[in-house]
Amino acid sequence: MQNSGNLKSHFKYLPKYPELYEYCNPVKPYNDEQQRKSVLYIRIILKKFCSLFLQEACGLFFKSVKDLLQRKSLDDDETCFFYWLVQFFTEFTRNSEFDEQTKLDLIKETFSLELFHSIEVFIQRCFEMMRVDKENNKLWAKRMHTSLKCYKENLSQSQVESAKLASVDTNINLDDDDQLADLADKMASTDTSEP
């Protein structure tokens, strides 16, 4: 390796002015004091935060935002963020270790016919805006994708709930205490048999 100080002989793809290359792509020195937190540690913190948020504030928060959504006082971005939150917390609750009744109680504000309707209207609006506003086509596509994911998550949650209801025989006499006790036992067994 003769003339190892000459970078141009080794790297022919370097620009004409190497000092400009060094200015644009500086080598950052590694600092031992700058350590990243463990990903597992951050995941545990986020999981605890989400669990506490679901238990303490989720119902009131989603109820307030749904009221704003029904009054049409949210921007399109805020509506899209709301749908992302609904999708995230519904999926988080579905995959959490809460029992089935608690899961349903935690997300009951995100699971309503009005929300399905508002998501569907927003998807149609995004589709129309993709046709009309060609410059912001990607933005509207992202918004539509987010709302479709929220719709899909709510549909999967409704499918789980309807499967539970379909497994229970509803042709019972409500005046017969034995049949009511059997129905309660069947409902309890379906709640514990779910993963």
Short mmCIF file of N, CA and C in Angstrom, two decimals:
data_model
loop_
_atom_site.label_atom_id
_atom_site.label_comp_id
_atom_site.label_asym_id
_atom_site.label_seq_id
_atom_site.Cartn_x
_atom_site.Cartn_y
_atom_site.Cartn_z
N MET A 1 0.84 -1.18 0.00
CA MET A 1 0.00 0.00 0.00
C MET A 1 0.88 1.24 0.00
N GLN A 2 1.25 1.64 -1.13
CA GLN A 2 2.06 2.84 -1.22
C GLN A 2 1.14 4.05 -1.20
N ASN A 3 1.62 5.08 -0.60
CA ASN A 3 0.91 6.35 -0.54
C ASN A 3 -0.47 6.17 0.11
N SER A 4 -0.50 5.59 1.32
CA SER A 4 -1.77 5.32 1.99
C SER A 4 -2.46 6.59 2.45
N GLY A 5 -1.76 7.70 2.46
CA GLY A 5 -2.39 8.96 2.86
C GLY A 5 -3.28 9.54 1.78
N ASN A 6 -3.13 9.08 0.57
CA ASN A 6 -3.92 9.61 -0.52
C ASN A 6 -5.22 8.81 -0.62
N LEU A 7 -6.33 9.41 -0.18
CA LEU A 7 -7.62 8.72 -0.18
C LEU A 7 -8.14 8.48 -1.58
N LYS A 8 -7.78 9.36 -2.50
CA LYS A 8 -8.33 9.23 -3.84
C LYS A 8 -7.85 7.97 -4.55
N SER A 9 -6.66 7.50 -4.19
CA SER A 9 -6.17 6.29 -4.83
C SER A 9 -6.91 5.05 -4.34
N HIS A 10 -7.43 5.09 -3.13
CA HIS A 10 -8.14 3.94 -2.57
C HIS A 10 -9.65 4.01 -2.80
N PHE A 11 -10.17 5.22 -2.75
CA PHE A 11 -11.62 5.39 -2.88
C PHE A 11 -11.89 6.33 -4.05
N LYS A 12 -12.16 5.76 -5.17
CA LYS A 12 -12.37 6.57 -6.37
C LYS A 12 -13.74 7.23 -6.38
N TYR A 13 -14.64 6.77 -5.50
CA TYR A 13 -15.98 7.34 -5.50
C TYR A 13 -16.10 8.55 -4.60
N LEU A 14 -15.02 8.93 -3.91
CA LEU A 14 -15.08 10.12 -3.06
C LEU A 14 -15.29 11.36 -3.93
N PRO A 15 -15.93 12.37 -3.38
CA PRO A 15 -16.14 13.58 -4.17
C PRO A 15 -14.82 14.31 -4.47
N LYS A 16 -14.93 15.29 -5.31
CA LYS A 16 -13.74 16.03 -5.73
C LYS A 16 -13.09 16.76 -4.56
N TYR A 17 -13.91 17.18 -3.61
CA TYR A 17 -13.42 17.92 -2.46
C TYR A 17 -13.64 17.08 -1.20
N PRO A 18 -12.61 16.38 -0.72
CA PRO A 18 -12.80 15.50 0.44
C PRO A 18 -13.16 16.24 1.71
N GLU A 19 -12.74 17.50 1.84
CA GLU A 19 -13.10 18.24 3.06
C GLU A 19 -14.60 18.50 3.12
N LEU A 20 -15.23 18.64 1.96
CA LEU A 20 -16.68 18.78 1.92
C LEU A 20 -17.34 17.46 2.30
N TYR A 21 -16.76 16.35 1.87
CA TYR A 21 -17.29 15.03 2.23
C TYR A 21 -17.21 14.83 3.74
N GLU A 22 -16.09 15.22 4.35
CA GLU A 22 -15.95 15.07 5.79
C GLU A 22 -16.90 16.00 6.53
N TYR A 23 -17.18 17.17 5.96
CA TYR A 23 -18.10 18.11 6.59
C TYR A 23 -19.52 17.56 6.55
N CYS A 24 -19.91 16.97 5.45
CA CYS A 24 -21.27 16.45 5.31
C CYS A 24 -21.48 15.14 6.06
N ASN A 25 -20.44 14.35 6.21
CA ASN A 25 -20.55 13.05 6.87
C ASN A 25 -19.53 12.96 8.01
N PRO A 26 -19.73 13.73 9.07
CA PRO A 26 -18.73 13.70 10.14
C PRO A 26 -18.77 12.37 10.88
N VAL A 27 -17.61 11.95 11.35
CA VAL A 27 -17.52 10.74 12.16
C VAL A 27 -17.75 11.15 13.60
N LYS A 28 -18.78 10.58 14.20
CA LYS A 28 -19.12 10.95 15.57
C LYS A 28 -18.34 10.05 16.53
N PRO A 29 -17.62 10.65 17.46
CA PRO A 29 -16.87 9.82 18.41
C PRO A 29 -17.82 9.10 19.35
N TYR A 30 -17.47 7.89 19.70
CA TYR A 30 -18.28 7.09 20.61
C TYR A 30 -17.99 7.52 22.03
N ASN A 31 -19.02 7.77 22.78
CA ASN A 31 -18.88 8.19 24.16
C ASN A 31 -19.39 7.07 25.06
N ASP A 32 -18.54 6.61 25.96
CA ASP A 32 -18.93 5.51 26.85
C ASP A 32 -20.03 5.91 27.82
N GLU A 33 -20.15 7.21 28.10
CA GLU A 33 -21.16 7.66 29.05
C GLU A 33 -22.56 7.63 28.45
N GLN A 34 -22.66 7.66 27.13
CA GLN A 34 -23.96 7.65 26.48
C GLN A 34 -24.38 6.21 26.24
N GLN A 35 -25.16 5.69 27.15
CA GLN A 35 -25.65 4.32 27.00
C GLN A 35 -27.15 4.37 26.78
N ARG A 36 -27.60 3.52 25.91
CA ARG A 36 -29.03 3.44 25.66
C ARG A 36 -29.67 2.53 26.69
N LYS A 37 -30.89 2.85 27.01
CA LYS A 37 -31.64 2.01 27.94
C LYS A 37 -31.98 0.70 27.26
N SER A 38 -32.19 -0.29 28.06
CA SER A 38 -32.56 -1.60 27.53
C SER A 38 -33.94 -1.52 26.89
N VAL A 39 -34.11 -2.16 25.78
CA VAL A 39 -35.39 -2.17 25.10
C VAL A 39 -36.43 -2.88 25.97
N LEU A 40 -36.04 -3.93 26.63
CA LEU A 40 -36.95 -4.65 27.50
C LEU A 40 -37.42 -3.76 28.64
N TYR A 41 -36.52 -2.98 29.20
CA TYR A 41 -36.86 -2.08 30.29
C TYR A 41 -37.89 -1.04 29.83
N ILE A 42 -37.67 -0.49 28.64
CA ILE A 42 -38.61 0.49 28.11
C ILE A 42 -39.95 -0.16 27.81
N ARG A 43 -39.94 -1.37 27.31
CA ARG A 43 -41.20 -2.07 27.03
C ARG A 43 -41.99 -2.33 28.31
N ILE A 44 -41.29 -2.66 29.38
CA ILE A 44 -41.97 -2.90 30.66
C ILE A 44 -42.60 -1.61 31.16
N ILE A 45 -41.87 -0.50 31.06
CA ILE A 45 -42.41 0.79 31.49
C ILE A 45 -43.64 1.15 30.66
N LEU A 46 -43.57 0.98 29.34
CA LEU A 46 -44.71 1.30 28.48
C LEU A 46 -45.90 0.39 28.76
N LYS A 47 -45.64 -0.87 29.04
CA LYS A 47 -46.73 -1.80 29.35
C LYS A 47 -47.42 -1.39 30.64
N LYS A 48 -46.65 -1.01 31.66
CA LYS A 48 -47.25 -0.56 32.92
C LYS A 48 -48.05 0.73 32.71
N PHE A 49 -47.49 1.65 31.91
CA PHE A 49 -48.20 2.89 31.65
C PHE A 49 -49.53 2.62 30.95
N CYS A 50 -49.51 1.77 29.94
CA CYS A 50 -50.73 1.46 29.20
C CYS A 50 -51.76 0.77 30.09
N SER A 51 -51.31 -0.13 30.94
CA SER A 51 -52.23 -0.82 31.85
C SER A 51 -52.87 0.17 32.82
N LEU A 52 -52.05 1.06 33.39
CA LEU A 52 -52.60 2.06 34.31
C LEU A 52 -53.53 3.02 33.60
N PHE A 53 -53.17 3.42 32.38
CA PHE A 53 -54.03 4.32 31.62
C PHE A 53 -55.37 3.65 31.32
N LEU A 54 -55.34 2.38 30.95
CA LEU A 54 -56.59 1.66 30.68
C LEU A 54 -57.46 1.57 31.92
N GLN A 55 -56.86 1.29 33.06
CA GLN A 55 -57.63 1.09 34.28
C GLN A 55 -58.14 2.40 34.86
N GLU A 56 -57.38 3.47 34.74
CA GLU A 56 -57.72 4.70 35.44
C GLU A 56 -58.41 5.75 34.57
N ALA A 57 -57.96 5.94 33.34
CA ALA A 57 -58.41 7.11 32.60
C ALA A 57 -58.97 6.84 31.21
N CYS A 58 -58.87 5.64 30.74
CA CYS A 58 -59.20 5.36 29.34
C CYS A 58 -60.67 5.64 29.03
N GLY A 59 -61.56 5.18 29.88
CA GLY A 59 -62.98 5.35 29.62
C GLY A 59 -63.39 6.81 29.53
N LEU A 60 -62.96 7.61 30.49
CA LEU A 60 -63.30 9.02 30.49
C LEU A 60 -62.66 9.75 29.31
N PHE A 61 -61.41 9.41 29.02
CA PHE A 61 -60.71 10.05 27.90
C PHE A 61 -61.41 9.76 26.58
N PHE A 62 -61.70 8.48 26.32
CA PHE A 62 -62.33 8.14 25.05
C PHE A 62 -63.75 8.67 24.96
N LYS A 63 -64.44 8.75 26.08
CA LYS A 63 -65.79 9.31 26.07
C LYS A 63 -65.75 10.79 25.69
N SER A 64 -64.79 11.52 26.25
CA SER A 64 -64.65 12.95 25.93
C SER A 64 -64.28 13.16 24.47
N VAL A 65 -63.36 12.37 23.98
CA VAL A 65 -62.94 12.54 22.58
C VAL A 65 -64.05 12.11 21.63
N LYS A 66 -64.83 11.07 22.01
CA LYS A 66 -65.96 10.67 21.16
C LYS A 66 -67.00 11.77 21.08
N ASP A 67 -67.22 12.49 22.19
CA ASP A 67 -68.15 13.62 22.16
C ASP A 67 -67.65 14.71 21.21
N LEU A 68 -66.36 14.99 21.27
CA LEU A 68 -65.79 15.97 20.34
C LEU A 68 -65.91 15.50 18.90
N LEU A 69 -65.73 14.21 18.69
CA LEU A 69 -65.83 13.64 17.35
C LEU A 69 -67.25 13.75 16.81
N GLN A 70 -68.24 13.51 17.67
CA GLN A 70 -69.63 13.58 17.23
C GLN A 70 -70.04 15.02 16.93
N ARG A 71 -69.44 15.98 17.63
CA ARG A 71 -69.73 17.39 17.38
C ARG A 71 -68.94 17.95 16.21
N LYS A 72 -68.10 17.09 15.62
CA LYS A 72 -67.27 17.46 14.47
C LYS A 72 -66.36 18.65 14.78
N SER A 73 -65.81 18.67 15.98
CA SER A 73 -64.90 19.75 16.35
C SER A 73 -63.44 19.32 16.32
N LEU A 74 -63.17 18.13 15.76
CA LEU A 74 -61.80 17.66 15.63
C LEU A 74 -61.32 17.84 14.19
N ASP A 75 -60.05 18.15 14.04
CA ASP A 75 -59.44 18.20 12.71
C ASP A 75 -59.26 16.78 12.19
N ASP A 76 -58.90 16.68 10.92
CA ASP A 76 -58.66 15.36 10.34
C ASP A 76 -57.47 14.66 11.00
N ASP A 77 -56.43 15.43 11.33
CA ASP A 77 -55.27 14.84 12.00
C ASP A 77 -55.65 14.32 13.38
N GLU A 78 -56.42 15.10 14.13
CA GLU A 78 -56.83 14.69 15.47
C GLU A 78 -57.73 13.47 15.41
N THR A 79 -58.60 13.42 14.42
CA THR A 79 -59.45 12.25 14.24
C THR A 79 -58.62 11.02 13.94
N CYS A 80 -57.62 11.18 13.10
CA CYS A 80 -56.74 10.06 12.76
C CYS A 80 -55.96 9.60 13.98
N PHE A 81 -55.48 10.54 14.80
CA PHE A 81 -54.78 10.15 16.04
C PHE A 81 -55.71 9.41 16.99
N PHE A 82 -56.96 9.85 17.06
CA PHE A 82 -57.93 9.18 17.91
C PHE A 82 -58.16 7.75 17.45
N TYR A 83 -58.30 7.55 16.14
CA TYR A 83 -58.48 6.19 15.63
C TYR A 83 -57.25 5.32 15.89
N TRP A 84 -56.07 5.92 15.81
CA TRP A 84 -54.87 5.16 16.12
C TRP A 84 -54.87 4.74 17.59
N LEU A 85 -55.27 5.65 18.48
CA LEU A 85 -55.33 5.31 19.90
C LEU A 85 -56.35 4.21 20.17
N VAL A 86 -57.50 4.30 19.52
CA VAL A 86 -58.53 3.27 19.69
C VAL A 86 -57.98 1.92 19.23
N GLN A 87 -57.34 1.91 18.07
CA GLN A 87 -56.78 0.66 17.55
C GLN A 87 -55.70 0.11 18.49
N PHE A 88 -54.82 0.98 18.96
CA PHE A 88 -53.73 0.54 19.81
C PHE A 88 -54.24 -0.02 21.13
N PHE A 89 -55.12 0.71 21.80
CA PHE A 89 -55.57 0.26 23.11
C PHE A 89 -56.52 -0.94 23.01
N THR A 90 -57.26 -1.06 21.93
CA THR A 90 -58.07 -2.26 21.74
C THR A 90 -57.19 -3.47 21.54
N GLU A 91 -56.16 -3.33 20.73
CA GLU A 91 -55.23 -4.44 20.51
C GLU A 91 -54.44 -4.75 21.78
N PHE A 92 -54.04 -3.72 22.50
CA PHE A 92 -53.30 -3.93 23.75
C PHE A 92 -54.17 -4.68 24.76
N THR A 93 -55.43 -4.30 24.85
CA THR A 93 -56.34 -4.96 25.79
C THR A 93 -56.58 -6.40 25.37
N ARG A 94 -56.74 -6.63 24.08
CA ARG A 94 -56.97 -8.00 23.60
C ARG A 94 -55.80 -8.91 23.93
N ASN A 95 -54.58 -8.38 23.88
CA ASN A 95 -53.39 -9.19 24.15
C ASN A 95 -52.93 -9.15 25.60
N SER A 96 -53.66 -8.45 26.45
CA SER A 96 -53.24 -8.32 27.85
C SER A 96 -53.71 -9.51 28.67
N GLU A 97 -53.30 -9.51 29.94
CA GLU A 97 -53.61 -10.64 30.82
C GLU A 97 -54.86 -10.41 31.66
N PHE A 98 -55.64 -9.38 31.36
CA PHE A 98 -56.87 -9.14 32.10
C PHE A 98 -57.87 -10.26 31.80
N ASP A 99 -58.81 -10.49 32.73
CA ASP A 99 -59.85 -11.46 32.42
C ASP A 99 -60.82 -10.85 31.40
N GLU A 100 -61.64 -11.69 30.80
CA GLU A 100 -62.45 -11.27 29.65
C GLU A 100 -63.44 -10.16 30.00
N GLN A 101 -64.07 -10.24 31.15
CA GLN A 101 -65.04 -9.21 31.52
C GLN A 101 -64.34 -7.88 31.76
N THR A 102 -63.17 -7.91 32.37
CA THR A 102 -62.40 -6.69 32.59
C THR A 102 -61.96 -6.09 31.27
N LYS A 103 -61.56 -6.93 30.33
CA LYS A 103 -61.16 -6.43 29.01
C LYS A 103 -62.31 -5.68 28.35
N LEU A 104 -63.49 -6.24 28.43
CA LEU A 104 -64.65 -5.60 27.82
C LEU A 104 -65.00 -4.30 28.53
N ASP A 105 -64.89 -4.29 29.85
CA ASP A 105 -65.18 -3.07 30.61
C ASP A 105 -64.18 -1.96 30.31
N LEU A 106 -62.93 -2.33 30.08
CA LEU A 106 -61.90 -1.33 29.84
C LEU A 106 -62.07 -0.62 28.51
N ILE A 107 -62.56 -1.33 27.51
CA ILE A 107 -62.64 -0.73 26.17
C ILE A 107 -64.08 -0.51 25.71
N LYS A 108 -65.02 -0.48 26.65
CA LYS A 108 -66.41 -0.33 26.23
C LYS A 108 -66.69 1.01 25.56
N GLU A 109 -65.90 2.04 25.88
CA GLU A 109 -66.10 3.34 25.23
C GLU A 109 -65.58 3.34 23.79
N THR A 110 -64.69 2.42 23.48
CA THR A 110 -64.15 2.37 22.12
C THR A 110 -64.93 1.39 21.24
N PHE A 111 -65.95 0.82 21.79
CA PHE A 111 -66.68 -0.25 21.11
C PHE A 111 -68.15 0.12 21.04
N SER A 112 -68.52 0.91 20.04
CA SER A 112 -69.90 1.35 19.92
C SER A 112 -70.27 1.49 18.45
N LEU A 113 -71.55 1.51 18.21
CA LEU A 113 -72.05 1.65 16.84
C LEU A 113 -71.71 3.02 16.27
N GLU A 114 -71.74 4.05 17.12
CA GLU A 114 -71.40 5.40 16.66
C GLU A 114 -69.95 5.47 16.19
N LEU A 115 -69.07 4.77 16.90
CA LEU A 115 -67.66 4.77 16.50
C LEU A 115 -67.48 4.06 15.16
N PHE A 116 -68.16 2.92 14.98
CA PHE A 116 -68.10 2.23 13.69
C PHE A 116 -68.56 3.16 12.56
N HIS A 117 -69.64 3.86 12.81
CA HIS A 117 -70.18 4.77 11.80
C HIS A 117 -69.20 5.91 11.50
N SER A 118 -68.62 6.49 12.55
CA SER A 118 -67.70 7.60 12.32
C SER A 118 -66.44 7.14 11.59
N ILE A 119 -65.98 5.94 11.89
CA ILE A 119 -64.81 5.41 11.17
C ILE A 119 -65.15 5.21 9.70
N GLU A 120 -66.32 4.66 9.44
CA GLU A 120 -66.73 4.42 8.06
C GLU A 120 -66.88 5.72 7.28
N VAL A 121 -67.44 6.74 7.92
CA VAL A 121 -67.58 8.04 7.27
C VAL A 121 -66.21 8.65 6.99
N PHE A 122 -65.29 8.50 7.95
CA PHE A 122 -63.94 9.04 7.76
C PHE A 122 -63.20 8.31 6.64
N ILE A 123 -63.39 7.01 6.54
CA ILE A 123 -62.76 6.25 5.45
C ILE A 123 -63.29 6.73 4.10
N GLN A 124 -64.60 6.94 4.01
CA GLN A 124 -65.17 7.45 2.77
C GLN A 124 -64.65 8.85 2.44
N ARG A 125 -64.50 9.68 3.48
CA ARG A 125 -63.96 11.03 3.28
C ARG A 125 -62.52 10.95 2.77
N CYS A 126 -61.73 10.08 3.36
CA CYS A 126 -60.33 9.92 2.91
C CYS A 126 -60.28 9.45 1.46
N PHE A 127 -61.17 8.53 1.11
CA PHE A 127 -61.20 8.02 -0.25
C PHE A 127 -61.55 9.13 -1.24
N GLU A 128 -62.53 9.94 -0.88
CA GLU A 128 -62.92 11.05 -1.76
C GLU A 128 -61.81 12.09 -1.86
N MET A 129 -61.16 12.38 -0.74
CA MET A 129 -60.09 13.37 -0.76
C MET A 129 -58.87 12.87 -1.54
N MET A 130 -58.67 11.56 -1.57
CA MET A 130 -57.59 11.01 -2.39
C MET A 130 -57.86 11.27 -3.87
N ARG A 131 -59.11 11.24 -4.25
CA ARG A 131 -59.46 11.52 -5.65
C ARG A 131 -59.34 13.01 -5.97
N VAL A 132 -59.77 13.85 -5.03
CA VAL A 132 -59.83 15.28 -5.28
C VAL A 132 -58.48 15.96 -5.08
N ASP A 133 -57.85 15.69 -3.94
CA ASP A 133 -56.61 16.37 -3.56
C ASP A 133 -55.42 15.49 -3.93
N LYS A 134 -55.00 15.58 -5.17
CA LYS A 134 -53.93 14.71 -5.67
C LYS A 134 -52.58 15.04 -5.04
N GLU A 135 -52.37 16.30 -4.62
CA GLU A 135 -51.08 16.67 -4.05
C GLU A 135 -50.84 16.00 -2.70
N ASN A 136 -51.89 15.84 -1.92
CA ASN A 136 -51.78 15.23 -0.59
C ASN A 136 -52.30 13.80 -0.59
N ASN A 137 -52.11 13.11 -1.68
CA ASN A 137 -52.62 11.75 -1.83
C ASN A 137 -52.05 10.80 -0.78
N LYS A 138 -50.75 10.92 -0.51
CA LYS A 138 -50.12 10.03 0.47
C LYS A 138 -50.64 10.29 1.88
N LEU A 139 -50.86 11.54 2.20
CA LEU A 139 -51.38 11.89 3.52
C LEU A 139 -52.76 11.29 3.74
N TRP A 140 -53.63 11.41 2.75
CA TRP A 140 -54.97 10.85 2.88
C TRP A 140 -54.93 9.33 2.89
N ALA A 141 -53.99 8.75 2.16
CA ALA A 141 -53.85 7.29 2.17
C ALA A 141 -53.41 6.79 3.55
N LYS A 142 -52.50 7.52 4.19
CA LYS A 142 -52.07 7.14 5.54
C LYS A 142 -53.22 7.26 6.53
N ARG A 143 -53.99 8.32 6.40
CA ARG A 143 -55.15 8.49 7.30
C ARG A 143 -56.16 7.37 7.09
N MET A 144 -56.40 7.02 5.83
CA MET A 144 -57.34 5.95 5.55
C MET A 144 -56.81 4.62 6.07
N HIS A 145 -55.51 4.38 5.95
CA HIS A 145 -54.92 3.15 6.46
C HIS A 145 -55.07 3.05 7.98
N THR A 146 -54.84 4.14 8.67
CA THR A 146 -54.99 4.15 10.13
C THR A 146 -56.43 3.88 10.53
N SER A 147 -57.37 4.51 9.86
CA SER A 147 -58.77 4.29 10.21
C SER A 147 -59.22 2.87 9.84
N LEU A 148 -58.69 2.32 8.76
CA LEU A 148 -59.01 0.93 8.41
C LEU A 148 -58.48 -0.05 9.45
N LYS A 149 -57.29 0.21 9.98
CA LYS A 149 -56.75 -0.65 11.03
C LYS A 149 -57.62 -0.58 12.29
N CYS A 150 -58.10 0.60 12.60
CA CYS A 150 -59.00 0.75 13.75
C CYS A 150 -60.30 -0.01 13.52
N TYR A 151 -60.85 0.11 12.32
CA TYR A 151 -62.08 -0.59 11.97
C TYR A 151 -61.88 -2.10 12.06
N LYS A 152 -60.75 -2.58 11.55
CA LYS A 152 -60.44 -4.01 11.58
C LYS A 152 -60.33 -4.51 13.01
N GLU A 153 -59.67 -3.74 13.87
CA GLU A 153 -59.50 -4.16 15.27
C GLU A 153 -60.85 -4.20 15.99
N ASN A 154 -61.70 -3.23 15.71
CA ASN A 154 -63.03 -3.25 16.33
C ASN A 154 -63.87 -4.39 15.79
N LEU A 155 -63.73 -4.72 14.51
CA LEU A 155 -64.46 -5.87 13.97
C LEU A 155 -63.99 -7.18 14.59
N SER A 156 -62.69 -7.31 14.79
CA SER A 156 -62.19 -8.54 15.42
C SER A 156 -62.67 -8.64 16.86
N GLN A 157 -62.75 -7.51 17.55
CA GLN A 157 -63.27 -7.53 18.92
C GLN A 157 -64.75 -7.89 18.93
N SER A 158 -65.51 -7.39 17.97
CA SER A 158 -66.93 -7.74 17.92
C SER A 158 -67.12 -9.21 17.56
N GLN A 159 -66.22 -9.75 16.74
CA GLN A 159 -66.29 -11.17 16.39
C GLN A 159 -66.04 -12.03 17.62
N VAL A 160 -65.09 -11.64 18.46
CA VAL A 160 -64.82 -12.38 19.70
C VAL A 160 -66.04 -12.35 20.61
N GLU A 161 -66.64 -11.17 20.74
CA GLU A 161 -67.81 -11.05 21.62
C GLU A 161 -69.01 -11.82 21.06
N SER A 162 -69.21 -11.79 19.75
CA SER A 162 -70.34 -12.52 19.18
C SER A 162 -70.13 -14.02 19.27
N ALA A 163 -68.88 -14.48 19.18
CA ALA A 163 -68.61 -15.91 19.35
C ALA A 163 -68.93 -16.36 20.76
N LYS A 164 -68.66 -15.50 21.73
CA LYS A 164 -69.00 -15.83 23.12
C LYS A 164 -70.51 -15.94 23.28
N LEU A 165 -71.23 -14.98 22.69
CA LEU A 165 -72.68 -15.00 22.82
C LEU A 165 -73.30 -16.16 22.05
N ALA A 166 -72.71 -16.55 20.93
CA ALA A 166 -73.26 -17.65 20.14
C ALA A 166 -73.07 -18.99 20.83
N SER A 167 -72.06 -19.08 21.68
CA SER A 167 -71.80 -20.36 22.35
C SER A 167 -72.76 -20.60 23.52
N VAL A 168 -73.53 -19.59 23.88
CA VAL A 168 -74.45 -19.72 25.01
C VAL A 168 -75.87 -19.91 24.48
N ASP A 169 -76.58 -20.88 25.05
CA ASP A 169 -77.97 -21.13 24.67
C ASP A 169 -78.84 -20.06 25.33
N THR A 170 -79.50 -19.25 24.51
CA THR A 170 -80.32 -18.17 25.05
C THR A 170 -81.79 -18.54 25.16
N ASN A 171 -82.16 -19.75 24.78
CA ASN A 171 -83.55 -20.19 24.88
C ASN A 171 -83.80 -20.78 26.26
N ILE A 172 -83.86 -19.91 27.24
CA ILE A 172 -84.10 -20.38 28.60
C ILE A 172 -85.29 -19.64 29.18
N ASN A 173 -85.83 -20.21 30.21
CA ASN A 173 -86.92 -19.60 30.94
C ASN A 173 -86.31 -18.73 32.03
N LEU A 174 -86.56 -17.44 31.99
CA LEU A 174 -85.95 -16.54 32.96
C LEU A 174 -86.55 -16.70 34.36
N ASP A 175 -87.70 -17.35 34.46
CA ASP A 175 -88.30 -17.56 35.77
C ASP A 175 -87.72 -18.79 36.47
N ASP A 176 -87.03 -19.64 35.73
CA ASP A 176 -86.46 -20.86 36.30
C ASP A 176 -85.05 -20.57 36.82
N ASP A 177 -84.87 -20.69 38.14
CA ASP A 177 -83.58 -20.38 38.76
C ASP A 177 -82.50 -21.37 38.36
N ASP A 178 -82.85 -22.64 38.13
CA ASP A 178 -81.85 -23.63 37.74
C ASP A 178 -81.27 -23.31 36.36
N GLN A 179 -82.14 -22.91 35.42
CA GLN A 179 -81.65 -22.57 34.09
C GLN A 179 -80.79 -21.31 34.12
N LEU A 180 -81.15 -20.35 34.97
CA LEU A 180 -80.33 -19.14 35.11
C LEU A 180 -78.96 -19.46 35.69
N ALA A 181 -78.93 -20.38 36.66
CA ALA A 181 -77.65 -20.78 37.26
C ALA A 181 -76.79 -21.52 36.23
N ASP A 182 -77.42 -22.38 35.41
CA ASP A 182 -76.67 -23.07 34.36
C ASP A 182 -76.10 -22.08 33.34
N LEU A 183 -76.91 -21.07 32.98
CA LEU A 183 -76.44 -20.05 32.05
C LEU A 183 -75.25 -19.28 32.63
N ALA A 184 -75.32 -18.94 33.91
CA ALA A 184 -74.21 -18.23 34.56
C ALA A 184 -72.96 -19.11 34.58
N ASP A 185 -73.12 -20.41 34.81
CA ASP A 185 -71.97 -21.31 34.81
C ASP A 185 -71.35 -21.41 33.41
N LYS A 186 -72.22 -21.47 32.38
CA LYS A 186 -71.71 -21.54 31.01
C LYS A 186 -70.94 -20.27 30.64
N MET A 187 -71.49 -19.12 31.05
CA MET A 187 -70.81 -17.85 30.76
C MET A 187 -69.47 -17.78 31.49
N ALA A 188 -69.43 -18.26 32.72
CA ALA A 188 -68.17 -18.24 33.47
C ALA A 188 -67.16 -19.19 32.85
N SER A 189 -67.63 -20.34 32.36
CA SER A 189 -66.69 -21.29 31.75
C SER A 189 -66.16 -20.77 30.42
N THR A 190 -66.95 -20.02 29.66
CA THR A 190 -66.43 -19.46 28.41
C THR A 190 -65.44 -18.35 28.69
N ASP A 191 -65.61 -17.61 29.79
CA ASP A 191 -64.65 -16.57 30.13
C ASP A 191 -63.32 -17.15 30.55
N THR A 192 -63.33 -18.27 31.27
CA THR A 192 -62.07 -18.86 31.74
C THR A 192 -61.40 -19.71 30.67
N SER A 193 -62.17 -20.20 29.70
CA SER A 193 -61.57 -21.05 28.66
C SER A 193 -60.84 -20.25 27.60
N GLU A 194 -61.12 -18.94 27.48
CA GLU A 194 -60.44 -18.11 26.49
C GLU A 194 -58.99 -17.91 26.91
N PRO A 195 -58.04 -17.85 25.98
CA PRO A 195 -56.63 -17.65 26.35
C PRO A 195 -56.37 -16.26 26.86
#
